[in-house]
Amino acid sequence: MANVSSVLEFTLSGLNETTENRYFIFAWTALWYYLTLMCNITVIFVIASDKSFHEPMYIFLCNLCINALYGTAGFYPKFLYDLVSTFHVISYAGCMIQIFVIYSSALCDFSTLTVMAYDRYVAICKPLEYHSEMTNPTVLKCVLFCWLAPLCCVALVVFLTSRLDLCGSSIEKLYCETWAVAKLACYSTTVNNVVGQTIIIIYFGHAVVIVGSYIKLIGTCRNSKESRHRFMQTCMPHLVALCNITIALLFDVFYSRYGSISMPQSLKNFLALDFLFIPPILNPLIYGFQLTKVRERITRLYFRNNVGVS
């Protein structure tokens, strides 16, 4: 069906109360975006350039970093532009694209963390079967699952959102978000709500599956010093990353659907930006520092470059 909405662009009102500090926020955000890019690109480069890292665990980590670059590209450039712009507007098509990129990236994080949990489960609980189970075709299927499932889910959400007849054009956030657009609809959005909540339940269910697998891992590792060491080195960063993205995305979901109108704008902005700012930079830092091989390779990379410069 053709889009029946007459809205051609949306107004983003989340920055209306930050005009006095916008240049400070711009400088801080630009620096944060630069650090996010550098951290993720460094991990990607290290894994891609060293054949010793061409193993499932590191390939999934590389996928996590690539997804961070993809997701942040859907937010940071537009946000930085709005910080120095007088009018904070986004076209209808641009809004749909931003929804698609930001939320498919968030769901891809959950999918990637899920396959990383499966990889660690096989490595620790079935070490003799690891190489026969985690073959190249299996790894490829896992990577495709990480991307195709979120892309299809969010494509469905965007399609349903684009069919809504809208009676307003003001979005009270710093970026486009599907529920914020749905609230502008002139009539019932039951189908959108059911589909959206189903997807939320499915992907937060991923976290439950991961926690369940780790409970079994802990039971397996208790009797082996080597297994305990492997768990602490490779699984703890994974659990921290999982808690990070889950809590951050829960903030966004509950703020979008149940946030109070009287809530201070600064708190609204924090809840809206948490999952866009924190996980993309924290994940490569967690793995970069915790995984010994990655940390040593990054240290040699920058140390060698510094020596060459001096």
Short mmCIF file of C-alpha atoms in Angstrom, two decimals:
data_model
loop_
_atom_site.label_atom_id
_atom_site.label_comp_id
_atom_site.label_asym_id
_atom_site.label_seq_id
_atom_site.Cartn_x
_atom_site.Cartn_y
_atom_site.Cartn_z
CA MET A 1 0.00 0.00 0.00
CA ALA A 2 1.17 3.51 -0.69
CA ASN A 3 2.04 5.70 2.25
CA VAL A 4 -1.02 7.83 3.00
CA SER A 5 0.75 10.22 5.36
CA SER A 6 0.96 13.85 4.28
CA VAL A 7 3.91 14.49 6.61
CA LEU A 8 7.03 15.29 4.59
CA GLU A 9 9.40 15.96 7.49
CA PHE A 10 9.59 15.67 11.25
CA THR A 11 10.77 18.14 13.87
CA LEU A 12 13.11 16.75 16.53
CA SER A 13 12.43 18.69 19.72
CA GLY A 14 14.89 16.92 22.03
CA LEU A 15 17.55 19.64 21.63
CA ASN A 16 15.27 22.60 22.31
CA GLU A 17 16.47 23.05 25.91
CA THR A 18 20.20 22.62 25.20
CA THR A 19 20.85 25.66 23.01
CA GLU A 20 23.19 27.32 25.54
CA ASN A 21 25.56 24.35 25.73
CA ARG A 22 25.26 23.07 22.20
CA TYR A 23 28.87 23.83 21.16
CA PHE A 24 30.28 22.15 24.25
CA ILE A 25 28.03 19.14 23.58
CA PHE A 26 29.11 19.17 19.94
CA ALA A 27 32.81 19.06 20.87
CA TRP A 28 32.27 16.31 23.45
CA THR A 29 30.09 14.26 21.07
CA ALA A 30 32.56 14.63 18.18
CA LEU A 31 35.39 13.43 20.43
CA TRP A 32 33.29 10.51 21.68
CA TYR A 33 32.38 9.53 18.10
CA TYR A 34 36.04 9.69 17.08
CA LEU A 35 37.04 7.44 19.99
CA THR A 36 34.22 5.03 19.14
CA LEU A 37 35.39 4.82 15.53
CA MET A 38 39.04 4.38 16.53
CA CYS A 39 38.34 1.65 19.10
CA ASN A 40 36.16 -0.40 16.76
CA ILE A 41 38.31 0.09 13.66
CA THR A 42 41.42 -0.90 15.64
CA VAL A 43 39.86 -4.18 16.80
CA ILE A 44 38.56 -4.91 13.28
CA PHE A 45 41.97 -4.21 11.75
CA VAL A 46 43.82 -6.36 14.30
CA ILE A 47 41.48 -9.32 13.78
CA ALA A 48 41.36 -9.01 9.99
CA SER A 49 45.14 -8.58 9.53
CA ASP A 50 46.31 -11.44 11.78
CA LYS A 51 45.50 -15.01 10.67
CA SER A 52 45.82 -16.27 14.25
CA PHE A 53 42.60 -14.37 14.99
CA HIS A 54 40.64 -16.05 12.20
CA GLU A 55 38.73 -18.16 14.69
CA PRO A 56 34.98 -18.11 15.49
CA MET A 57 35.24 -16.12 18.73
CA TYR A 58 37.29 -13.34 17.11
CA ILE A 59 35.18 -13.33 13.94
CA PHE A 60 32.07 -12.76 16.07
CA LEU A 61 33.89 -10.00 17.97
CA CYS A 62 34.81 -8.41 14.63
CA ASN A 63 31.15 -8.62 13.63
CA LEU A 64 30.17 -6.86 16.86
CA CYS A 65 32.56 -3.99 16.04
CA ILE A 66 31.38 -3.73 12.42
CA ASN A 67 27.83 -3.50 13.70
CA ALA A 68 28.88 -0.68 16.05
CA LEU A 69 30.19 1.31 13.07
CA TYR A 70 26.94 0.64 11.19
CA GLY A 71 24.69 1.67 14.08
CA THR A 72 26.56 4.81 15.08
CA ALA A 73 26.60 5.98 11.45
CA GLY A 74 22.81 6.14 11.66
CA PHE A 75 22.91 8.54 14.60
CA TYR A 76 26.09 10.57 15.12
CA PRO A 77 26.36 12.52 11.81
CA LYS A 78 22.74 13.72 12.01
CA PHE A 79 23.02 14.50 15.73
CA LEU A 80 26.24 16.50 15.24
CA TYR A 81 24.60 18.43 12.38
CA ASP A 82 21.58 19.24 14.55
CA LEU A 83 23.82 20.56 17.33
CA VAL A 84 25.07 23.38 15.09
CA SER A 85 21.84 23.87 13.16
CA THR A 86 19.05 26.30 13.98
CA PHE A 87 16.27 23.99 12.86
CA HIS A 88 16.20 20.34 13.93
CA VAL A 89 14.25 18.59 11.20
CA ILE A 90 14.54 15.31 9.32
CA SER A 91 12.80 14.19 6.16
CA TYR A 92 10.20 11.43 6.28
CA ALA A 93 12.45 9.07 4.30
CA GLY A 94 15.46 10.03 6.43
CA CYS A 95 13.45 9.27 9.57
CA MET A 96 12.51 5.80 8.34
CA ILE A 97 16.14 5.09 7.39
CA GLN A 98 17.37 6.24 10.79
CA ILE A 99 14.85 3.99 12.57
CA PHE A 100 15.94 1.07 10.41
CA VAL A 101 19.68 1.56 10.98
CA ILE A 102 19.60 2.31 14.72
CA TYR A 103 17.25 -0.48 15.74
CA SER A 104 18.53 -3.16 13.38
CA SER A 105 21.98 -2.43 14.85
CA ALA A 106 20.66 -2.82 18.40
CA LEU A 107 19.03 -6.16 17.57
CA CYS A 108 22.17 -7.27 15.74
CA ASP A 109 24.07 -6.75 19.00
CA PHE A 110 21.75 -9.23 20.72
CA SER A 111 22.06 -11.74 17.88
CA THR A 112 25.86 -11.48 17.89
CA LEU A 113 26.09 -11.88 21.66
CA THR A 114 23.83 -14.93 21.36
CA VAL A 115 26.06 -16.71 18.85
CA MET A 116 29.10 -15.72 20.92
CA ALA A 117 27.48 -17.43 23.91
CA TYR A 118 26.89 -20.55 21.81
CA ASP A 119 30.52 -20.50 20.69
CA ARG A 120 31.75 -20.27 24.30
CA TYR A 121 29.34 -23.02 25.36
CA VAL A 122 30.74 -25.42 22.76
CA ALA A 123 34.36 -24.40 23.47
CA ILE A 124 34.10 -25.00 27.22
CA CYS A 125 31.48 -27.75 27.55
CA LYS A 126 32.41 -29.71 24.40
CA PRO A 127 36.09 -28.91 23.76
CA LEU A 128 36.76 -32.11 21.79
CA GLU A 129 33.85 -31.39 19.46
CA TYR A 130 34.54 -27.66 19.05
CA HIS A 131 36.31 -27.73 15.68
CA SER A 132 33.83 -30.22 14.23
CA GLU A 133 30.85 -28.09 15.30
CA MET A 134 32.19 -24.56 14.72
CA THR A 135 33.19 -25.11 11.09
CA ASN A 136 33.49 -22.30 8.54
CA PRO A 137 29.97 -22.94 7.12
CA THR A 138 28.56 -22.86 10.66
CA VAL A 139 30.32 -19.58 11.43
CA LEU A 140 29.03 -18.11 8.17
CA LYS A 141 25.47 -19.16 9.04
CA CYS A 142 25.84 -17.57 12.47
CA VAL A 143 27.06 -14.28 10.98
CA LEU A 144 24.19 -14.28 8.48
CA PHE A 145 21.76 -14.94 11.33
CA CYS A 146 23.22 -11.98 13.24
CA TRP A 147 22.34 -9.66 10.35
CA LEU A 148 19.39 -11.10 8.44
CA ALA A 149 17.04 -11.67 11.39
CA PRO A 150 17.37 -8.10 12.78
CA LEU A 151 17.20 -6.54 9.30
CA CYS A 152 14.00 -8.44 8.47
CA CYS A 153 12.39 -7.67 11.84
CA VAL A 154 13.11 -3.94 11.69
CA ALA A 155 12.16 -3.79 7.99
CA LEU A 156 8.72 -5.11 8.99
CA VAL A 157 8.45 -2.50 11.76
CA VAL A 158 9.43 0.31 9.39
CA PHE A 159 6.96 -0.94 6.77
CA LEU A 160 4.11 -0.93 9.30
CA THR A 161 5.15 2.50 10.56
CA SER A 162 5.28 3.94 7.04
CA ARG A 163 1.63 2.90 6.47
CA LEU A 164 0.34 5.03 9.35
CA ASP A 165 -1.69 8.15 8.63
CA LEU A 166 -0.04 10.79 10.83
CA CYS A 167 -1.71 13.79 12.46
CA GLY A 168 1.47 15.43 13.74
CA SER A 169 5.13 15.90 12.91
CA SER A 170 6.89 16.68 16.20
CA ILE A 171 9.10 13.96 17.72
CA GLU A 172 10.14 14.64 21.31
CA LYS A 173 13.49 12.91 20.96
CA LEU A 174 16.96 13.55 19.56
CA TYR A 175 16.47 11.04 16.75
CA CYS A 176 13.69 9.15 14.99
CA GLU A 177 12.22 6.22 16.87
CA THR A 178 9.36 3.97 15.78
CA TRP A 179 7.19 4.41 18.87
CA ALA A 180 7.59 8.20 18.75
CA VAL A 181 6.30 8.16 15.15
CA ALA A 182 3.51 5.70 15.97
CA LYS A 183 2.22 8.05 18.70
CA LEU A 184 1.54 10.63 15.96
CA ALA A 185 -0.89 8.30 14.18
CA CYS A 186 -4.47 9.45 13.63
CA TYR A 187 -5.95 6.04 14.42
CA SER A 188 -5.23 2.80 16.29
CA THR A 189 -1.72 1.34 16.10
CA THR A 190 -2.59 -2.06 17.57
CA VAL A 191 -0.82 -4.03 14.83
CA ASN A 192 2.34 -1.94 15.25
CA ASN A 193 2.21 -2.42 19.03
CA VAL A 194 1.77 -6.19 18.80
CA VAL A 195 4.57 -6.62 16.26
CA GLY A 196 6.90 -4.29 18.17
CA GLN A 197 6.30 -5.94 21.53
CA THR A 198 6.72 -9.41 20.00
CA ILE A 199 10.11 -8.46 18.59
CA ILE A 200 11.12 -6.93 21.93
CA ILE A 201 10.16 -10.11 23.78
CA ILE A 202 12.01 -12.30 21.28
CA TYR A 203 15.24 -10.34 21.50
CA PHE A 204 15.20 -9.87 25.24
CA GLY A 205 14.54 -13.61 25.28
CA HIS A 206 17.99 -13.92 23.69
CA ALA A 207 19.43 -12.53 26.93
CA VAL A 208 17.55 -15.18 28.94
CA VAL A 209 18.98 -17.92 26.69
CA ILE A 210 22.49 -16.54 27.13
CA VAL A 211 22.17 -16.38 30.92
CA GLY A 212 20.83 -19.96 30.93
CA SER A 213 23.79 -21.20 28.89
CA TYR A 214 26.19 -19.41 31.22
CA ILE A 215 24.64 -21.03 34.27
CA LYS A 216 25.49 -24.37 32.69
CA LEU A 217 28.98 -23.07 31.85
CA ILE A 218 29.60 -22.08 35.46
CA GLY A 219 28.62 -25.58 36.58
CA THR A 220 31.04 -27.07 34.06
CA CYS A 221 33.91 -24.76 34.99
CA ARG A 222 33.79 -25.37 38.74
CA ASN A 223 35.73 -28.64 38.50
CA SER A 224 38.50 -27.43 36.20
CA LYS A 225 41.05 -24.68 36.86
CA GLU A 226 41.73 -24.34 33.12
CA SER A 227 38.01 -24.02 32.35
CA ARG A 228 37.59 -21.40 35.08
CA HIS A 229 40.44 -19.38 33.60
CA ARG A 230 38.93 -19.63 30.12
CA PHE A 231 35.53 -18.60 31.45
CA MET A 232 36.91 -15.53 33.23
CA GLN A 233 38.96 -14.46 30.21
CA THR A 234 36.45 -14.96 27.39
CA CYS A 235 33.01 -15.14 29.01
CA MET A 236 33.13 -12.31 31.55
CA PRO A 237 33.60 -9.64 28.84
CA HIS A 238 30.65 -11.20 27.05
CA LEU A 239 28.44 -10.99 30.16
CA VAL A 240 29.45 -7.36 30.74
CA ALA A 241 28.61 -6.52 27.11
CA LEU A 242 25.27 -8.32 27.42
CA CYS A 243 24.29 -6.47 30.61
CA ASN A 244 25.43 -3.22 29.01
CA ILE A 245 23.27 -3.45 25.87
CA THR A 246 20.29 -5.02 27.70
CA ILE A 247 20.07 -2.34 30.39
CA ALA A 248 20.69 0.47 27.89
CA LEU A 249 18.02 -0.77 25.49
CA LEU A 250 15.56 -1.35 28.34
CA PHE A 251 16.03 2.29 29.31
CA ASP A 252 15.16 3.34 25.77
CA VAL A 253 12.12 1.02 25.51
CA PHE A 254 10.60 2.04 28.84
CA TYR A 255 11.36 5.71 28.31
CA SER A 256 9.78 5.69 24.84
CA ARG A 257 6.61 3.85 25.87
CA TYR A 258 6.10 4.79 29.50
CA GLY A 259 8.18 7.94 30.09
CA SER A 260 6.48 10.78 31.95
CA ILE A 261 5.87 14.05 30.15
CA SER A 262 7.02 15.91 33.27
CA MET A 263 10.42 14.16 33.22
CA PRO A 264 13.32 16.65 32.88
CA GLN A 265 14.56 16.96 29.29
CA SER A 266 18.17 16.19 30.31
CA LEU A 267 17.06 12.88 31.86
CA LYS A 268 14.98 12.08 28.78
CA ASN A 269 18.01 12.69 26.57
CA PHE A 270 20.23 10.50 28.75
CA LEU A 271 17.78 7.60 28.63
CA ALA A 272 17.42 8.03 24.87
CA LEU A 273 21.16 8.16 24.17
CA ASP A 274 22.51 5.57 26.59
CA PHE A 275 22.37 2.60 24.21
CA LEU A 276 23.77 4.72 21.34
CA PHE A 277 26.71 6.14 23.28
CA ILE A 278 27.87 3.44 25.72
CA PRO A 279 27.79 -0.05 24.09
CA PRO A 280 29.56 0.88 20.81
CA ILE A 281 32.66 2.12 22.64
CA LEU A 282 32.52 -0.12 25.70
CA ASN A 283 32.39 -3.43 23.80
CA PRO A 284 35.75 -3.07 21.98
CA LEU A 285 37.35 -1.68 25.15
CA ILE A 286 36.10 -4.61 27.24
CA TYR A 287 37.34 -7.23 24.78
CA GLY A 288 40.50 -5.29 23.91
CA PHE A 289 41.61 -5.21 27.53
CA GLN A 290 40.33 -8.60 28.67
CA LEU A 291 41.34 -10.87 25.78
CA THR A 292 45.10 -11.24 26.18
CA LYS A 293 45.90 -11.92 22.51
CA VAL A 294 43.91 -8.90 21.32
CA ARG A 295 45.40 -6.63 24.00
CA GLU A 296 48.96 -7.67 23.17
CA ARG A 297 48.41 -7.25 19.43
CA ILE A 298 46.91 -3.77 19.87
CA THR A 299 49.76 -2.79 22.20
CA ARG A 300 52.36 -3.94 19.65
CA LEU A 301 50.50 -2.14 16.86
CA TYR A 302 50.50 1.25 18.58
CA PHE A 303 53.91 0.82 20.20
CA ARG A 304 55.47 -0.02 16.82
CA ASN A 305 53.78 3.00 15.24
CA ASN A 306 54.97 5.30 18.01
CA VAL A 307 58.52 4.02 17.68
CA GLY A 308 58.39 4.59 13.94
CA VAL A 309 57.20 8.17 14.44
CA SER A 310 59.89 8.96 16.99
#
